[in-house]
Tab-separated table of C-alpha atoms and ligand atoms in Angstrom:
chain	number	residue	atom	x	y	z
P	1	UNK	CA	7.812	48.965	37.638
P	2	UNK	CA	11.230	50.450	37.037
P	3	UNK	CA	11.135	52.619	40.158
P	4	UNK	CA	10.238	49.652	42.288
P	5	UNK	CA	13.207	47.690	41.029
P	6	UNK	CA	15.615	50.581	41.687
P	7	UNK	CA	14.229	50.923	45.197
P	8	UNK	CA	14.699	47.289	46.102
P	9	UNK	CA	18.180	47.305	44.598
P	10	UNK	CA	19.194	50.361	46.666
P	11	UNK	CA	17.839	48.638	49.759
P	12	UNK	CA	20.309	45.852	49.202
P	13	UNK	CA	23.149	48.257	48.354
P	14	UNK	CA	22.791	49.873	51.755
P	15	UNK	CA	23.327	46.500	53.351
P	16	UNK	CA	26.676	46.039	51.636
P	17	UNK	CA	29.228	46.936	54.334
P	18	UNK	CA	32.357	45.609	52.603
P	19	UNK	CA	33.166	43.663	55.730
P	20	UNK	CA	33.975	40.655	53.533
P	21	UNK	CA	36.919	42.310	51.729
P	22	UNK	CA	40.162	40.507	52.378
P	23	UNK	CA	42.426	43.192	53.945
P	24	UNK	CA	45.783	44.175	52.569
P	25	UNK	CA	47.634	42.768	55.587
P	26	UNK	CA	46.228	39.308	54.894
P	27	UNK	CA	47.103	39.536	51.158
P	28	UNK	CA	50.678	40.516	52.168
P	29	UNK	CA	50.873	37.615	54.587
P	30	UNK	CA	49.774	35.138	51.873
P	31	UNK	CA	52.251	36.643	49.394
P	32	UNK	CA	55.121	36.356	51.920
P	33	UNK	CA	54.493	32.612	52.421
P	34	UNK	CA	55.660	31.893	48.885
P	35	UNK	CA	54.238	28.318	48.772
P	36	UNK	CA	52.175	27.185	45.788
P	37	UNK	CA	49.179	26.701	48.092
P	38	UNK	CA	49.432	30.254	49.499
P	39	UNK	CA	49.799	31.640	45.957
P	40	UNK	CA	46.541	29.963	44.936
P	41	UNK	CA	44.750	31.392	47.979
P	42	UNK	CA	46.182	34.839	47.228
P	43	UNK	CA	44.893	34.665	43.655
P	44	UNK	CA	41.444	33.777	44.942
P	45	UNK	CA	41.455	36.601	47.522
P	46	UNK	CA	42.449	39.142	44.875
P	47	UNK	CA	39.767	37.826	42.551
P	48	UNK	CA	37.207	37.876	45.341
P	49	UNK	CA	37.983	41.508	46.238
P	50	UNK	CA	37.589	42.536	42.625
P	51	UNK	CA	34.244	40.650	42.309
P	52	UNK	CA	33.045	42.046	45.677
P	53	UNK	CA	33.827	45.644	44.754
P	54	UNK	CA	32.220	45.178	41.314
P	55	UNK	CA	29.092	43.724	42.950
P	56	UNK	CA	28.368	47.128	44.437
P	57	UNK	CA	27.387	48.479	41.050
P	58	UNK	CA	25.870	45.258	39.759
P	59	UNK	CA	22.187	44.954	39.005
P	60	UNK	CA	21.153	41.318	39.647
P	61	UNK	CA	18.145	41.731	37.330
P	62	UNK	CA	20.459	42.492	34.429
P	63	UNK	CA	22.517	39.328	35.183
P	64	UNK	CA	19.222	37.387	35.230
P	65	UNK	CA	18.385	38.632	31.698
P	66	UNK	CA	21.898	37.887	30.420
P	67	UNK	CA	21.942	34.392	31.913
P	68	UNK	CA	18.634	33.597	30.243
P	69	UNK	CA	19.761	34.911	26.837
P	70	UNK	CA	23.257	33.497	26.830
P	71	UNK	CA	22.873	30.186	28.660
P	72	UNK	CA	19.127	29.567	28.916
P	73	UNK	CA	19.390	29.372	32.722
P	74	UNK	CA	16.458	30.718	34.662
P	75	UNK	CA	17.714	32.605	37.700
P	76	UNK	CA	16.242	34.418	40.688
P	77	UNK	CA	18.994	36.042	42.766
P	78	UNK	CA	16.650	37.650	45.298
P	79	UNK	CA	18.556	40.852	44.673
P	80	UNK	CA	21.856	39.417	45.976
P	81	UNK	CA	24.613	40.867	43.762
P	82	UNK	CA	27.365	38.617	45.203
P	83	UNK	CA	25.480	35.472	44.323
P	84	UNK	CA	24.563	36.949	40.900
P	85	UNK	CA	28.208	37.769	40.173
P	86	UNK	CA	29.541	34.342	41.270
P	87	UNK	CA	26.813	32.516	39.322
P	88	UNK	CA	27.594	34.477	36.154
P	89	UNK	CA	31.333	33.787	36.500
P	90	UNK	CA	30.668	30.057	37.054
P	91	UNK	CA	28.281	29.846	34.062
P	92	UNK	CA	30.955	31.375	31.872
P	93	UNK	CA	33.528	28.861	33.129
P	94	UNK	CA	31.126	25.944	32.413
P	95	UNK	CA	30.373	27.360	28.984
P	96	UNK	CA	34.052	27.514	28.092
P	97	UNK	CA	34.764	23.987	29.359
P	98	UNK	CA	31.735	22.581	27.538
P	99	UNK	CA	29.893	21.376	30.664
P	100	UNK	CA	26.087	21.319	30.747
P	101	UNK	CA	24.604	24.246	32.709
P	102	UNK	CA	22.105	23.870	35.605
P	103	UNK	CA	18.486	24.473	34.759
P	104	UNK	CA	17.882	27.144	37.400
P	105	UNK	CA	19.783	29.145	39.966
P	106	UNK	CA	17.431	30.132	42.779
P	107	UNK	CA	18.218	32.074	45.945
P	108	UNK	CA	15.879	30.869	48.717
P	109	UNK	CA	15.649	31.353	52.437
P	110	UNK	CA	16.175	27.785	53.608
P	111	UNK	CA	15.575	28.383	57.317
P	112	UNK	CA	13.121	25.841	58.712
P	113	UNK	CA	14.140	23.181	56.211
P	114	UNK	CA	16.706	20.417	56.497
P	115	UNK	CA	19.050	22.628	54.503
P	116	UNK	CA	19.375	25.414	57.108
P	117	UNK	CA	23.175	24.904	57.457
P	118	UNK	CA	23.771	24.274	53.764
P	119	UNK	CA	25.365	27.004	51.630
P	120	UNK	CA	23.901	25.660	48.409
P	121	UNK	CA	22.747	22.399	46.891
P	122	UNK	CA	21.499	20.883	43.637
P	123	UNK	CA	18.103	19.234	43.251
P	124	UNK	CA	18.584	15.628	42.100
P	125	UNK	CA	14.949	14.624	41.751
P	126	UNK	CA	11.812	16.395	40.452
P	127	UNK	CA	10.260	16.539	43.916
P	128	UNK	CA	11.708	17.191	47.324
P	129	UNK	CA	9.540	16.952	50.425
P	130	UNK	CA	11.627	19.360	52.512
P	131	UNK	CA	11.415	22.087	49.875
P	132	UNK	CA	7.746	21.440	49.111
P	133	UNK	CA	6.852	21.734	52.745
P	134	UNK	CA	8.396	25.222	52.972
P	135	UNK	CA	7.734	26.668	49.518
P	136	UNK	CA	4.567	24.785	48.460
P	137	UNK	CA	6.090	23.983	45.112
P	138	UNK	CA	8.569	21.662	43.404
P	139	UNK	CA	11.720	22.988	41.793
P	140	UNK	CA	12.896	21.579	38.487
P	141	UNK	CA	15.547	18.869	38.562
P	142	UNK	CA	19.174	20.105	38.323
P	143	UNK	CA	18.336	23.481	39.930
P	144	UNK	CA	21.077	25.007	42.036
P	145	UNK	CA	19.430	26.329	45.185
P	146	UNK	CA	21.417	28.975	47.093
P	147	UNK	CA	20.793	29.679	50.779
P	148	UNK	CA	19.789	33.311	51.168
P	149	UNK	CA	20.097	33.157	54.941
P	150	UNK	CA	23.859	32.655	54.759
P	151	UNK	CA	26.228	35.595	55.011
P	152	UNK	CA	27.592	35.799	51.457
P	153	UNK	CA	29.845	38.723	52.340
P	154	UNK	CA	32.008	36.294	54.285
P	155	UNK	CA	32.305	33.829	51.394
P	156	UNK	CA	36.078	34.133	50.966
P	157	UNK	CA	36.838	34.220	54.680
P	158	UNK	CA	34.867	30.982	55.197
P	159	UNK	CA	36.530	29.318	52.258
P	160	UNK	CA	39.993	30.116	53.644
P	161	UNK	CA	39.023	28.504	56.923
P	162	UNK	CA	37.499	25.398	55.252
P	163	UNK	CA	40.585	24.907	53.085
P	164	UNK	CA	42.924	25.360	56.078
P	165	UNK	CA	41.114	22.520	57.846
P	166	UNK	CA	41.300	20.387	54.643
P	167	UNK	CA	37.520	20.187	54.797
P	168	UNK	CA	37.273	21.320	51.195
P	169	UNK	CA	39.552	20.718	48.211
P	170	UNK	CA	40.137	24.399	47.410
P	171	UNK	CA	39.838	27.757	49.146
P	172	UNK	CA	38.596	29.458	45.963
P	173	UNK	CA	35.572	31.682	46.453
P	174	UNK	CA	33.848	30.232	43.376
P	175	UNK	CA	34.240	26.672	44.660
P	176	UNK	CA	30.740	26.384	46.258
P	177	UNK	CA	29.186	27.445	42.975
P	178	UNK	CA	31.407	25.210	40.774
P	179	UNK	CA	30.712	22.290	43.155
P	180	UNK	CA	26.926	22.558	42.746
P	181	UNK	CA	27.154	23.138	39.001
P	182	UNK	CA	29.162	19.891	38.848
P	183	UNK	CA	26.457	17.967	40.682
P	184	UNK	CA	24.053	19.188	38.013
P	185	UNK	CA	26.322	18.312	35.075
P	186	UNK	CA	27.073	14.933	36.636
P	187	UNK	CA	23.365	14.154	36.986
P	188	UNK	CA	22.756	15.285	33.404
P	189	UNK	CA	25.423	12.814	32.236
P	190	UNK	CA	23.805	10.006	34.226
P	191	UNK	CA	20.346	10.865	32.836
P	192	UNK	CA	21.664	10.780	29.262
P	193	UNK	CA	23.410	7.450	29.872
P	194	UNK	CA	20.944	5.596	32.043
P	195	UNK	CA	17.646	7.387	31.705
P	196	UNK	CA	16.814	7.580	35.378
P	197	UNK	CA	19.864	9.461	36.682
P	198	UNK	CA	18.270	10.106	40.055
P	199	UNK	CA	18.224	6.395	40.835
P	200	UNK	CA	21.914	5.969	40.081
P	201	UNK	CA	22.858	9.167	41.879
P	202	UNK	CA	21.095	8.014	45.053
P	203	UNK	CA	23.381	5.006	45.046
P	204	UNK	CA	26.324	7.374	45.091
P	205	UNK	CA	24.915	9.120	48.141
P	206	UNK	CA	25.879	6.166	50.363
P	207	UNK	CA	28.857	6.853	52.613
P	208	UNK	CA	32.279	5.453	51.809
P	209	UNK	CA	33.089	2.614	54.206
P	210	UNK	CA	36.395	1.482	52.810
P	211	UNK	CA	39.211	2.932	54.850
P	212	UNK	CA	41.765	2.793	52.041
P	213	UNK	CA	39.429	4.737	49.714
P	214	UNK	CA	38.704	7.303	52.394
P	215	UNK	CA	42.420	7.796	53.086
P	216	UNK	CA	43.159	8.146	49.377
P	217	UNK	CA	40.466	10.788	48.842
P	218	UNK	CA	41.485	12.720	51.963
P	219	UNK	CA	45.013	12.863	50.659
P	220	UNK	CA	44.165	13.731	47.058
P	221	UNK	CA	41.115	15.923	47.579
P	222	UNK	CA	39.454	16.735	50.850
P	223	UNK	CA	37.646	15.457	53.859
P	224	UNK	CA	34.259	16.362	52.445
P	225	UNK	CA	35.080	14.511	49.251
P	226	UNK	CA	35.842	11.376	51.281
P	227	UNK	CA	32.279	11.160	52.639
P	228	UNK	CA	30.351	9.961	49.533
P	229	UNK	CA	31.106	9.095	45.891
P	230	UNK	CA	28.907	11.905	44.676
P	231	UNK	CA	30.837	14.464	46.817
P	232	UNK	CA	34.154	12.979	45.722
P	233	UNK	CA	33.396	13.740	42.098
P	234	UNK	CA	32.185	17.272	42.894
P	235	UNK	CA	35.156	18.101	45.084
P	236	UNK	CA	37.692	16.611	42.699
P	237	UNK	CA	36.267	18.262	39.552
P	238	UNK	CA	35.927	21.605	41.409
P	239	UNK	CA	39.617	21.465	42.311
P	240	UNK	CA	40.567	20.666	38.710
P	241	UNK	CA	38.494	23.544	37.329
P	242	UNK	CA	39.824	26.012	39.904
P	243	UNK	CA	43.422	25.013	39.085
P	244	UNK	CA	42.765	25.846	35.453
P	245	UNK	CA	41.432	29.400	36.079
P	246	UNK	CA	43.414	32.433	34.977
P	247	UNK	CA	43.888	34.565	38.169
P	248	UNK	CA	43.195	37.753	36.178
P	249	UNK	CA	40.152	36.832	34.103
P	250	UNK	CA	38.816	33.899	36.193
P	251	UNK	CA	38.278	32.054	32.908
P	252	UNK	CA	39.473	28.452	32.552
P	253	UNK	CA	42.203	27.075	30.323
P	254	UNK	CA	40.909	23.839	28.872
P	255	UNK	CA	44.354	22.493	28.170
P	256	UNK	CA	45.435	22.969	31.787
P	257	UNK	CA	42.171	21.394	32.934
P	258	UNK	CA	42.856	18.279	30.888
P	259	UNK	CA	46.502	18.129	31.944
P	260	UNK	CA	45.636	18.305	35.602
P	261	UNK	CA	43.048	15.550	35.086
P	262	UNK	CA	45.684	13.342	33.445
P	263	UNK	CA	48.010	13.771	36.406
P	264	UNK	CA	45.556	12.109	38.837
P	265	UNK	CA	46.814	8.939	40.527
P	266	UNK	CA	45.536	5.810	38.764
P	267	UNK	CA	43.114	4.688	41.515
P	268	UNK	CA	41.600	8.164	41.739
P	269	UNK	CA	41.238	8.324	37.976
P	270	UNK	CA	39.385	4.966	37.925
P	271	UNK	CA	37.033	6.142	40.682
P	272	UNK	CA	36.251	9.476	39.099
P	273	UNK	CA	35.419	7.761	35.773
P	274	UNK	CA	33.246	5.149	37.515
P	275	UNK	CA	31.267	7.827	39.321
P	276	UNK	CA	30.934	10.164	36.369
P	277	UNK	CA	29.614	7.361	34.105
P	278	UNK	CA	27.524	5.694	36.839
P	279	UNK	CA	29.378	2.373	36.996
P	280	UNK	CA	27.803	1.364	40.289
P	281	UNK	CA	29.483	-2.020	40.442
P	282	UNK	CA	32.920	-0.447	40.234
P	283	UNK	CA	32.026	2.292	42.728
P	284	UNK	CA	30.856	-0.366	45.205
P	285	UNK	CA	34.326	-1.988	45.044
P	286	UNK	CA	35.785	1.259	46.284
P	287	UNK	CA	32.956	2.126	48.658
P	288	UNK	CA	32.309	-1.050	50.629
P	289	UNK	CA	34.177	-1.891	53.771
P	290	UNK	CA	36.831	-4.544	53.138
P	291	UNK	CA	35.709	-7.961	54.213
P	292	UNK	CA	38.763	-9.310	56.052
P	293	UNK	CA	37.391	-12.855	56.256
P	294	UNK	CA	36.572	-12.953	52.524
P	295	UNK	CA	40.028	-11.658	51.707
P	296	UNK	CA	41.597	-14.351	53.856
P	297	UNK	CA	39.610	-17.048	52.021
P	298	UNK	CA	40.479	-15.567	48.620
P	299	UNK	CA	44.153	-15.577	49.526
P	300	UNK	CA	43.899	-19.288	50.542
P	301	UNK	CA	42.228	-20.087	47.217
P	302	UNK	CA	44.535	-17.870	45.177
R	1	ZN	ZN1	27.965	18.421	47.141
Protein backbone atom coordinates (compact mmCIF):
# COMPACT_ATOMS: atom_id res chain seq x y z
CA UNK A 1 0.00 0.00 0.00
CA UNK A 2 2.68 2.43 1.05
CA UNK A 3 4.96 1.58 -1.88
CA UNK A 4 2.15 2.14 -4.32
CA UNK A 5 1.47 5.60 -2.97
CA UNK A 6 5.15 6.60 -3.15
CA UNK A 7 5.29 5.38 -6.73
CA UNK A 8 2.31 7.35 -7.89
CA UNK A 9 3.58 10.43 -6.08
CA UNK A 10 6.98 10.16 -7.80
CA UNK A 11 5.24 9.80 -11.13
CA UNK A 12 3.67 13.20 -10.57
CA UNK A 13 6.90 14.73 -9.29
CA UNK A 14 8.62 13.91 -12.53
CA UNK A 15 5.97 15.88 -14.36
CA UNK A 16 6.74 19.03 -12.37
CA UNK A 17 8.92 21.08 -14.71
CA UNK A 18 8.78 24.39 -12.81
CA UNK A 19 7.72 26.12 -16.01
CA UNK A 20 5.07 28.00 -14.04
CA UNK A 21 7.55 29.88 -11.82
CA UNK A 22 7.35 33.62 -12.33
CA UNK A 23 10.88 34.61 -13.44
CA UNK A 24 13.01 37.18 -11.66
CA UNK A 25 12.84 39.63 -14.59
CA UNK A 26 9.05 39.73 -14.33
CA UNK A 27 9.20 40.26 -10.56
CA UNK A 28 11.64 43.13 -11.11
CA UNK A 29 9.39 44.64 -13.75
CA UNK A 30 6.39 44.54 -11.37
CA UNK A 31 8.47 46.06 -8.55
CA UNK A 32 9.65 48.88 -10.82
CA UNK A 33 6.09 49.90 -11.70
CA UNK A 34 5.51 51.09 -8.12
CA UNK A 35 1.70 51.27 -8.48
CA UNK A 36 -0.55 49.73 -5.78
CA UNK A 37 -1.94 47.34 -8.40
CA UNK A 38 1.55 46.16 -9.45
CA UNK A 39 2.52 45.76 -5.79
CA UNK A 40 -0.45 43.42 -5.25
CA UNK A 41 0.48 41.35 -8.30
CA UNK A 42 4.11 41.19 -7.14
CA UNK A 43 2.99 39.90 -3.73
CA UNK A 44 0.90 37.22 -5.39
CA UNK A 45 3.76 36.16 -7.71
CA UNK A 46 6.19 35.87 -4.78
CA UNK A 47 3.61 33.86 -2.83
CA UNK A 48 2.93 31.68 -5.84
CA UNK A 49 6.63 30.91 -6.36
CA UNK A 50 6.99 29.92 -2.71
CA UNK A 51 3.90 27.70 -2.88
CA UNK A 52 5.04 26.20 -6.20
CA UNK A 53 8.51 25.34 -4.90
CA UNK A 54 7.01 23.92 -1.71
CA UNK A 55 4.61 21.78 -3.72
CA UNK A 56 7.57 19.75 -4.99
CA UNK A 57 7.98 18.11 -1.61
CA UNK A 58 4.31 18.02 -0.73
CA UNK A 59 2.42 14.78 -0.35
CA UNK A 60 -1.21 15.39 -1.39
CA UNK A 61 -2.33 12.37 0.66
CA UNK A 62 -1.03 14.02 3.81
CA UNK A 63 -2.95 17.20 2.99
CA UNK A 64 -6.07 15.06 2.48
CA UNK A 65 -5.71 13.61 5.99
CA UNK A 66 -5.09 17.04 7.52
CA UNK A 67 -8.06 18.63 5.73
CA UNK A 68 -10.33 15.85 7.05
CA UNK A 69 -9.05 16.15 10.62
CA UNK A 70 -8.92 19.93 10.85
CA UNK A 71 -11.85 21.07 8.71
CA UNK A 72 -13.91 17.92 8.04
CA UNK A 73 -13.55 18.44 4.30
CA UNK A 74 -13.32 15.30 2.18
CA UNK A 75 -10.72 15.80 -0.53
CA UNK A 76 -9.35 13.88 -3.49
CA UNK A 77 -6.51 15.80 -5.14
CA UNK A 78 -5.73 13.11 -7.75
CA UNK A 79 -2.08 13.49 -6.70
CA UNK A 80 -1.90 17.13 -7.77
CA UNK A 81 0.29 18.92 -5.19
CA UNK A 82 -0.45 22.42 -6.55
CA UNK A 83 -4.19 21.98 -6.14
CA UNK A 84 -3.62 20.37 -2.72
CA UNK A 85 -1.45 23.30 -1.55
CA UNK A 86 -3.87 25.98 -2.83
CA UNK A 87 -6.87 24.18 -1.32
CA UNK A 88 -5.17 23.92 2.07
CA UNK A 89 -4.21 27.62 2.03
CA UNK A 90 -7.78 28.59 1.11
CA UNK A 91 -9.32 26.38 3.80
CA UNK A 92 -7.06 28.04 6.37
CA UNK A 93 -8.16 31.49 5.14
CA UNK A 94 -11.84 30.51 5.40
CA UNK A 95 -11.31 29.06 8.85
CA UNK A 96 -9.72 32.28 10.08
CA UNK A 97 -12.49 34.47 8.60
CA UNK A 98 -15.22 32.22 9.98
CA UNK A 99 -16.70 31.20 6.62
CA UNK A 100 -18.29 27.78 6.17
CA UNK A 101 -16.02 25.33 4.33
CA UNK A 102 -17.06 23.36 1.21
CA UNK A 103 -18.12 19.76 1.76
CA UNK A 104 -15.63 18.23 -0.69
CA UNK A 105 -12.74 19.24 -2.92
CA UNK A 106 -12.47 16.83 -5.82
CA UNK A 107 -10.03 16.90 -8.71
CA UNK A 108 -11.75 15.43 -11.78
CA UNK A 109 -10.96 15.21 -15.45
CA UNK A 110 -13.85 17.23 -16.88
CA UNK A 111 -13.11 16.61 -20.56
CA UNK A 112 -16.26 15.53 -22.38
CA UNK A 113 -18.57 17.43 -20.04
CA UNK A 114 -19.99 20.94 -20.33
CA UNK A 115 -17.23 22.03 -17.95
CA UNK A 116 -14.28 21.32 -20.26
CA UNK A 117 -13.14 24.95 -20.29
CA UNK A 118 -13.88 25.57 -16.61
CA UNK A 119 -11.01 25.78 -14.14
CA UNK A 120 -13.22 24.86 -11.19
CA UNK A 121 -16.83 25.10 -10.08
CA UNK A 122 -19.08 24.48 -7.08
CA UNK A 123 -22.01 22.06 -7.16
CA UNK A 124 -25.20 23.92 -6.28
CA UNK A 125 -27.64 21.01 -6.37
CA UNK A 126 -27.49 17.36 -5.22
CA UNK A 127 -27.60 16.08 -8.79
CA UNK A 128 -26.01 17.29 -11.98
CA UNK A 129 -26.75 15.59 -15.28
CA UNK A 130 -23.45 16.57 -16.94
CA UNK A 131 -21.39 15.10 -14.11
CA UNK A 132 -23.58 12.01 -13.73
CA UNK A 133 -23.25 11.25 -17.44
CA UNK A 134 -19.44 11.19 -17.21
CA UNK A 135 -18.80 9.82 -13.73
CA UNK A 136 -21.92 7.72 -13.16
CA UNK A 137 -22.43 9.24 -9.72
CA UNK A 138 -23.70 12.37 -8.00
CA UNK A 139 -21.41 14.61 -6.00
CA UNK A 140 -22.58 16.11 -2.71
CA UNK A 141 -23.95 19.63 -2.78
CA UNK A 142 -21.37 22.39 -2.11
CA UNK A 143 -18.49 20.32 -3.48
CA UNK A 144 -15.71 22.25 -5.18
CA UNK A 145 -14.79 20.37 -8.36
CA UNK A 146 -11.37 21.16 -9.83
CA UNK A 147 -10.58 20.46 -13.48
CA UNK A 148 -7.66 18.04 -13.64
CA UNK A 149 -7.23 18.59 -17.38
CA UNK A 150 -6.17 22.21 -16.88
CA UNK A 151 -2.50 23.16 -16.65
CA UNK A 152 -2.19 24.13 -13.00
CA UNK A 153 1.49 24.99 -13.40
CA UNK A 154 0.40 28.07 -15.34
CA UNK A 155 -2.04 29.23 -12.66
CA UNK A 156 -0.25 32.50 -11.82
CA UNK A 157 0.57 33.33 -15.44
CA UNK A 158 -3.08 32.90 -16.42
CA UNK A 159 -4.27 34.97 -13.48
CA UNK A 160 -1.95 37.85 -14.47
CA UNK A 161 -3.46 37.80 -17.96
CA UNK A 162 -7.07 37.66 -16.72
CA UNK A 163 -6.50 40.55 -14.33
CA UNK A 164 -4.79 42.62 -17.01
CA UNK A 165 -7.88 42.25 -19.17
CA UNK A 166 -10.12 43.16 -16.18
CA UNK A 167 -11.86 39.84 -16.71
CA UNK A 168 -11.30 38.94 -13.06
CA UNK A 169 -11.28 41.13 -9.95
CA UNK A 170 -7.81 40.09 -8.78
CA UNK A 171 -4.68 38.48 -10.22
CA UNK A 172 -4.02 36.51 -7.05
CA UNK A 173 -3.21 32.85 -7.62
CA UNK A 174 -5.58 31.73 -4.85
CA UNK A 175 -8.52 33.62 -6.39
CA UNK A 176 -10.00 30.67 -8.35
CA UNK A 177 -10.09 28.63 -5.12
CA UNK A 178 -11.44 31.46 -2.94
CA UNK A 179 -14.08 32.17 -5.63
CA UNK A 180 -15.45 28.60 -5.55
CA UNK A 181 -15.26 28.39 -1.76
CA UNK A 182 -17.37 31.58 -1.68
CA UNK A 183 -20.03 30.02 -3.92
CA UNK A 184 -20.23 27.17 -1.41
CA UNK A 185 -20.42 29.48 1.64
CA UNK A 186 -23.01 31.64 -0.13
CA UNK A 187 -25.17 28.60 -0.89
CA UNK A 188 -24.83 27.42 2.71
CA UNK A 189 -26.10 30.80 3.89
CA UNK A 190 -29.09 30.61 1.53
CA UNK A 191 -29.88 27.05 2.68
CA UNK A 192 -29.83 28.10 6.34
CA UNK A 193 -32.05 31.10 5.61
CA UNK A 194 -34.49 29.76 3.05
CA UNK A 195 -34.28 25.97 3.25
CA UNK A 196 -34.00 25.36 -0.46
CA UNK A 197 -30.89 27.38 -1.30
CA UNK A 198 -30.56 25.84 -4.76
CA UNK A 199 -33.84 27.38 -5.87
CA UNK A 200 -32.80 30.88 -4.78
CA UNK A 201 -29.31 30.48 -6.21
CA UNK A 202 -30.72 29.53 -9.61
CA UNK A 203 -32.52 32.88 -9.68
CA UNK A 204 -29.15 34.54 -9.23
CA UNK A 205 -27.79 32.69 -12.25
CA UNK A 206 -29.80 34.89 -14.59
CA UNK A 207 -27.70 37.44 -16.48
CA UNK A 208 -27.65 41.08 -15.50
CA UNK A 209 -29.61 43.12 -18.06
CA UNK A 210 -29.44 46.52 -16.43
CA UNK A 211 -26.71 48.58 -18.08
CA UNK A 212 -26.12 50.82 -15.05
CA UNK A 213 -25.61 47.76 -12.82
CA UNK A 214 -23.26 46.16 -15.35
CA UNK A 215 -21.22 49.37 -15.60
CA UNK A 216 -21.04 49.70 -11.80
CA UNK A 217 -19.81 46.13 -11.31
CA UNK A 218 -17.30 46.38 -14.16
CA UNK A 219 -15.86 49.49 -12.53
CA UNK A 220 -15.85 48.16 -8.96
CA UNK A 221 -15.06 44.51 -9.55
CA UNK A 222 -14.63 42.82 -12.90
CA UNK A 223 -16.15 41.87 -16.19
CA UNK A 224 -16.91 38.34 -15.01
CA UNK A 225 -18.60 39.73 -11.92
CA UNK A 226 -20.90 41.80 -14.12
CA UNK A 227 -22.40 38.73 -15.82
CA UNK A 228 -24.65 37.34 -13.04
CA UNK A 229 -25.54 38.20 -9.42
CA UNK A 230 -24.02 34.95 -8.18
CA UNK A 231 -20.69 35.76 -9.88
CA UNK A 232 -20.79 39.35 -8.65
CA UNK A 233 -20.83 38.13 -5.05
CA UNK A 234 -18.06 35.60 -5.63
CA UNK A 235 -15.82 38.06 -7.47
CA UNK A 236 -16.42 40.87 -4.99
CA UNK A 237 -15.86 38.71 -1.89
CA UNK A 238 -12.77 37.13 -3.45
CA UNK A 239 -11.29 40.57 -4.00
CA UNK A 240 -12.05 41.60 -0.41
CA UNK A 241 -10.45 38.43 0.98
CA UNK A 242 -7.36 38.73 -1.23
CA UNK A 243 -6.89 42.36 -0.16
CA UNK A 244 -6.83 41.24 3.47
CA UNK A 245 -4.09 38.60 3.02
CA UNK A 246 -0.66 39.06 4.53
CA UNK A 247 1.83 38.75 1.64
CA UNK A 248 4.20 36.70 3.81
CA UNK A 249 1.88 34.20 5.48
CA UNK A 250 -1.07 34.32 3.05
CA UNK A 251 -3.33 34.48 6.09
CA UNK A 252 -6.16 37.03 6.24
CA UNK A 253 -6.53 39.96 8.60
CA UNK A 254 -10.18 40.07 9.66
CA UNK A 255 -10.05 43.74 10.55
CA UNK A 256 -8.75 44.71 7.09
CA UNK A 257 -11.38 42.44 5.50
CA UNK A 258 -14.16 44.27 7.36
CA UNK A 259 -12.69 47.68 6.66
CA UNK A 260 -12.46 47.02 2.92
CA UNK A 261 -16.07 45.81 2.97
CA UNK A 262 -17.17 49.04 4.67
CA UNK A 263 -15.47 51.09 1.96
CA UNK A 264 -17.71 49.71 -0.80
CA UNK A 265 -19.86 52.27 -2.65
CA UNK A 266 -23.43 52.30 -1.31
CA UNK A 267 -25.11 50.71 -4.34
CA UNK A 268 -22.56 47.90 -4.41
CA UNK A 269 -23.02 47.30 -0.70
CA UNK A 270 -26.80 47.00 -1.11
CA UNK A 271 -26.40 44.56 -3.99
CA UNK A 272 -23.87 42.36 -2.16
CA UNK A 273 -26.15 42.16 0.90
CA UNK A 274 -29.21 41.38 -1.25
CA UNK A 275 -27.36 38.55 -3.00
CA UNK A 276 -25.77 37.11 0.11
CA UNK A 277 -29.09 36.97 1.96
CA UNK A 278 -31.14 35.91 -1.08
CA UNK A 279 -33.37 38.99 -1.35
CA UNK A 280 -34.54 38.14 -4.86
CA UNK A 281 -36.89 41.11 -5.13
CA UNK A 282 -34.09 43.57 -4.47
CA UNK A 283 -31.69 41.72 -6.79
CA UNK A 284 -34.27 41.91 -9.59
CA UNK A 285 -34.35 45.71 -9.25
CA UNK A 286 -30.65 45.74 -10.05
CA UNK A 287 -30.75 42.94 -12.59
CA UNK A 288 -33.67 43.77 -14.87
CA UNK A 289 -33.32 45.96 -17.90
CA UNK A 290 -34.65 49.44 -17.25
CA UNK A 291 -38.08 49.94 -18.70
CA UNK A 292 -37.83 53.34 -20.38
CA UNK A 293 -41.60 53.61 -21.00
CA UNK A 294 -42.46 52.71 -17.41
CA UNK A 295 -39.95 55.26 -16.13
CA UNK A 296 -41.52 57.90 -18.34
CA UNK A 297 -44.99 57.13 -16.95
CA UNK A 298 -43.69 57.12 -13.38
CA UNK A 299 -42.06 60.52 -13.93
CA UNK A 300 -45.38 61.87 -15.27
CA UNK A 301 -47.18 60.57 -12.20
CA UNK A 302 -44.50 61.59 -9.75
ZN1 LIG B 1 -18.25 31.52 -10.13
